[in-house]
PDB file of C-alpha atoms in Angstrom:
ATOM      1  CA  MET A 140      48.251  49.360  -8.932  1.00  0.00           C
ATOM      2  CA  PRO A 141      47.623  47.835  -5.444  1.00  0.00           C
ATOM      3  CA  ALA A 142      50.442  50.194  -3.667  1.00  0.00           C
ATOM      4  CA  LEU A 143      47.986  53.302  -4.289  1.00  0.00           C
ATOM      5  CA  LEU A 144      44.775  51.873  -2.893  1.00  0.00           C
ATOM      6  CA  THR A 145      43.626  52.840   0.539  1.00  0.00           C
ATOM      7  CA  ALA A 146      41.026  51.306   2.860  1.00  0.00           C
ATOM      8  CA  SER A 147      37.798  53.437   2.889  1.00  0.00           C
ATOM      9  CA  HIS A 148      35.163  52.888   5.542  1.00  0.00           C
ATOM     10  CA  ILE A 149      31.561  52.942   4.032  1.00  0.00           C
ATOM     11  CA  LYS A 150      30.047  54.154   7.364  1.00  0.00           C
ATOM     12  CA  PRO A 151      32.419  56.787   8.634  1.00  0.00           C
ATOM     13  CA  TRP A 152      34.973  55.656  11.478  1.00  0.00           C
ATOM     14  CA  SER A 153      33.211  58.699  13.787  1.00  0.00           C
ATOM     15  CA  ALA A 154      29.803  57.197  13.318  1.00  0.00           C
ATOM     16  CA  ALA A 155      30.635  53.543  13.564  1.00  0.00           C
ATOM     17  CA  THR A 156      30.574  51.251  16.699  1.00  0.00           C
ATOM     18  CA  PRO A 157      33.852  49.628  17.696  1.00  0.00           C
ATOM     19  CA  SER A 158      32.701  46.195  15.786  1.00  0.00           C
ATOM     20  CA  GLU A 159      31.740  48.210  12.682  1.00  0.00           C
ATOM     21  CA  ARG A 160      34.894  49.979  12.498  1.00  0.00           C
ATOM     22  CA  LEU A 161      36.816  46.637  11.970  1.00  0.00           C
ATOM     23  CA  ALA A 162      34.294  45.000   9.903  1.00  0.00           C
ATOM     24  CA  SER A 163      35.636  44.107   6.651  1.00  0.00           C
ATOM     25  CA  SER A 164      32.120  44.554   5.030  1.00  0.00           C
ATOM     26  CA  ASN A 165      32.328  48.342   6.004  1.00  0.00           C
ATOM     27  CA  GLY A 166      35.263  48.724   3.648  1.00  0.00           C
ATOM     28  CA  LEU A 167      36.235  49.717   0.162  1.00  0.00           C
ATOM     29  CA  LEU A 168      39.617  49.745  -1.482  1.00  0.00           C
ATOM     30  CA  LEU A 169      39.636  53.115  -3.234  1.00  0.00           C
ATOM     31  CA  ASN A 170      42.638  55.338  -4.861  1.00  0.00           C
ATOM     32  CA  ALA A 171      42.949  58.408  -2.946  1.00  0.00           C
ATOM     33  CA  LEU A 172      40.704  60.625  -5.216  1.00  0.00           C
ATOM     34  CA  HIS A 173      37.735  58.322  -5.141  1.00  0.00           C
ATOM     35  CA  ASP A 174      38.437  57.919  -1.225  1.00  0.00           C
ATOM     36  CA  ARG A 175      38.165  61.468  -0.616  1.00  0.00           C
ATOM     37  CA  ALA A 176      34.840  61.967  -2.761  1.00  0.00           C
ATOM     38  CA  PHE A 177      33.393  59.122  -1.149  1.00  0.00           C
ATOM     39  CA  ASP A 178      34.324  60.567   2.263  1.00  0.00           C
ATOM     40  CA  ARG A 179      32.906  64.061   1.471  1.00  0.00           C
ATOM     41  CA  GLY A 180      29.751  62.429  -0.154  1.00  0.00           C
ATOM     42  CA  LEU A 181      30.523  63.237  -3.673  1.00  0.00           C
ATOM     43  CA  ILE A 182      30.173  59.421  -5.040  1.00  0.00           C
ATOM     44  CA  THR A 183      28.266  56.400  -3.283  1.00  0.00           C
ATOM     45  CA  LEU A 184      26.970  53.242  -4.253  1.00  0.00           C
ATOM     46  CA  ASP A 185      23.431  51.836  -4.985  1.00  0.00           C
ATOM     47  CA  ASP A 186      22.126  48.622  -4.088  1.00  0.00           C
ATOM     48  CA  SER A 187      23.485  46.979  -7.173  1.00  0.00           C
ATOM     49  CA  TYR A 188      27.110  48.192  -6.228  1.00  0.00           C
ATOM     50  CA  ARG A 189      27.169  50.771  -9.015  1.00  0.00           C
ATOM     51  CA  VAL A 190      28.766  53.920  -8.740  1.00  0.00           C
ATOM     52  CA  VAL A 191      26.525  57.109  -8.243  1.00  0.00           C
ATOM     53  CA  VAL A 192      27.767  60.610  -8.772  1.00  0.00           C
ATOM     54  CA  SER A 193      26.181  63.434  -6.477  1.00  0.00           C
ATOM     55  CA  SER A 194      24.160  66.133  -8.451  1.00  0.00           C
ATOM     56  CA  CYS A 195      26.589  68.766  -6.480  1.00  0.00           C
ATOM     57  CA  VAL A 196      29.659  67.763  -8.693  1.00  0.00           C
ATOM     58  CA  PRO A 197      29.847  70.112 -11.570  1.00  0.00           C
ATOM     59  CA  ARG A 198      30.296  68.756 -14.929  1.00  0.00           C
ATOM     60  CA  THR A 199      33.713  70.184 -15.747  1.00  0.00           C
ATOM     61  CA  PRO A 200      36.125  68.272 -17.976  1.00  0.00           C
ATOM     62  CA  ALA A 201      38.153  67.108 -15.259  1.00  0.00           C
ATOM     63  CA  ASN A 202      35.161  65.916 -13.264  1.00  0.00           C
ATOM     64  CA  GLU A 203      33.686  64.244 -16.150  1.00  0.00           C
ATOM     65  CA  ARG A 204      37.135  62.117 -16.461  1.00  0.00           C
ATOM     66  CA  TRP A 205      37.636  61.499 -12.970  1.00  0.00           C
ATOM     67  CA  LEU A 206      34.306  60.973 -11.487  1.00  0.00           C
ATOM     68  CA  HIS A 207      30.984  61.086 -13.898  1.00  0.00           C
ATOM     69  CA  SER A 208      32.677  58.772 -16.179  1.00  0.00           C
ATOM     70  CA  PHE A 209      32.445  56.043 -13.615  1.00  0.00           C
ATOM     71  CA  ALA A 210      28.613  56.762 -12.974  1.00  0.00           C
ATOM     72  CA  GLY A 211      26.431  53.522 -13.320  1.00  0.00           C
ATOM     73  CA  ARG A 212      29.718  51.292 -13.303  1.00  0.00           C
ATOM     74  CA  GLN A 213      29.966  48.356 -10.996  1.00  0.00           C
ATOM     75  CA  ILE A 214      32.432  48.013  -8.569  1.00  0.00           C
ATOM     76  CA  HIS A 215      34.730  45.106  -8.581  1.00  0.00           C
ATOM     77  CA  LEU A 216      33.454  42.902  -5.776  1.00  0.00           C
ATOM     78  CA  PRO A 217      35.529  39.903  -4.235  1.00  0.00           C
ATOM     79  CA  SER A 218      34.905  36.569  -5.661  1.00  0.00           C
ATOM     80  CA  GLY A 219      33.007  33.997  -3.892  1.00  0.00           C
ATOM     81  CA  ASP A 220      30.759  34.231  -0.918  1.00  0.00           C
ATOM     82  CA  GLU A 221      28.387  37.540  -0.931  1.00  0.00           C
ATOM     83  CA  SER A 222      29.142  37.677   3.115  1.00  0.00           C
ATOM     84  CA  THR A 223      32.672  39.154   1.774  1.00  0.00           C
ATOM     85  CA  TRP A 224      30.856  41.852   0.000  1.00  0.00           C
ATOM     86  CA  PRO A 225      30.390  45.563   1.289  1.00  0.00           C
ATOM     87  CA  SER A 226      27.470  45.675   3.262  1.00  0.00           C
ATOM     88  CA  ARG A 227      24.346  47.123   1.992  1.00  0.00           C
ATOM     89  CA  GLU A 228      23.475  48.430   5.445  1.00  0.00           C
ATOM     90  CA  PHE A 229      26.549  50.393   5.645  1.00  0.00           C
ATOM     91  CA  ILE A 230      26.000  51.542   1.819  1.00  0.00           C
ATOM     92  CA  HIS A 231      22.344  52.555   2.813  1.00  0.00           C
ATOM     93  CA  TYR A 232      23.940  54.582   5.880  1.00  0.00           C
ATOM     94  CA  HIS A 233      26.309  56.218   3.618  1.00  0.00           C
ATOM     95  CA  ASN A 234      23.524  57.427   1.163  1.00  0.00           C
ATOM     96  CA  ASP A 235      21.345  58.650   3.681  1.00  0.00           C
ATOM     97  CA  CYS A 236      23.881  60.412   6.013  1.00  0.00           C
ATOM     98  CA  VAL A 237      26.945  61.336   3.922  1.00  0.00           C
ATOM     99  CA  PHE A 238      26.082  61.387   0.381  1.00  0.00           C
ATOM    100  CA  GLU A 239      25.304  64.943  -0.944  1.00  0.00           C
ATOM    101  CA  HIS A 240      21.833  64.541  -2.910  1.00  0.00           C
TER     102      HIS A 240
END
């Protein structure tokens, strides 16, 4: 349901330059739960735009259903030109500086 999606920065606003803050390639559309998990480094993306779940996330029934079940799944990407896709540079930043390894 689109009304429940939120625009999430890949490279956090606090770490981004003014132009990076406004770049569409620094954004993902996520639901509230996955937005918070992404911001806190509990999930990230790999170079193939697949979801990676941090080993810090306990394997409880709720976490299995709402986080771990998405591990390895590719996100939906905009159709057409790859220049409209989330930037791998920003994803690498998230993986190196935000994601809980």
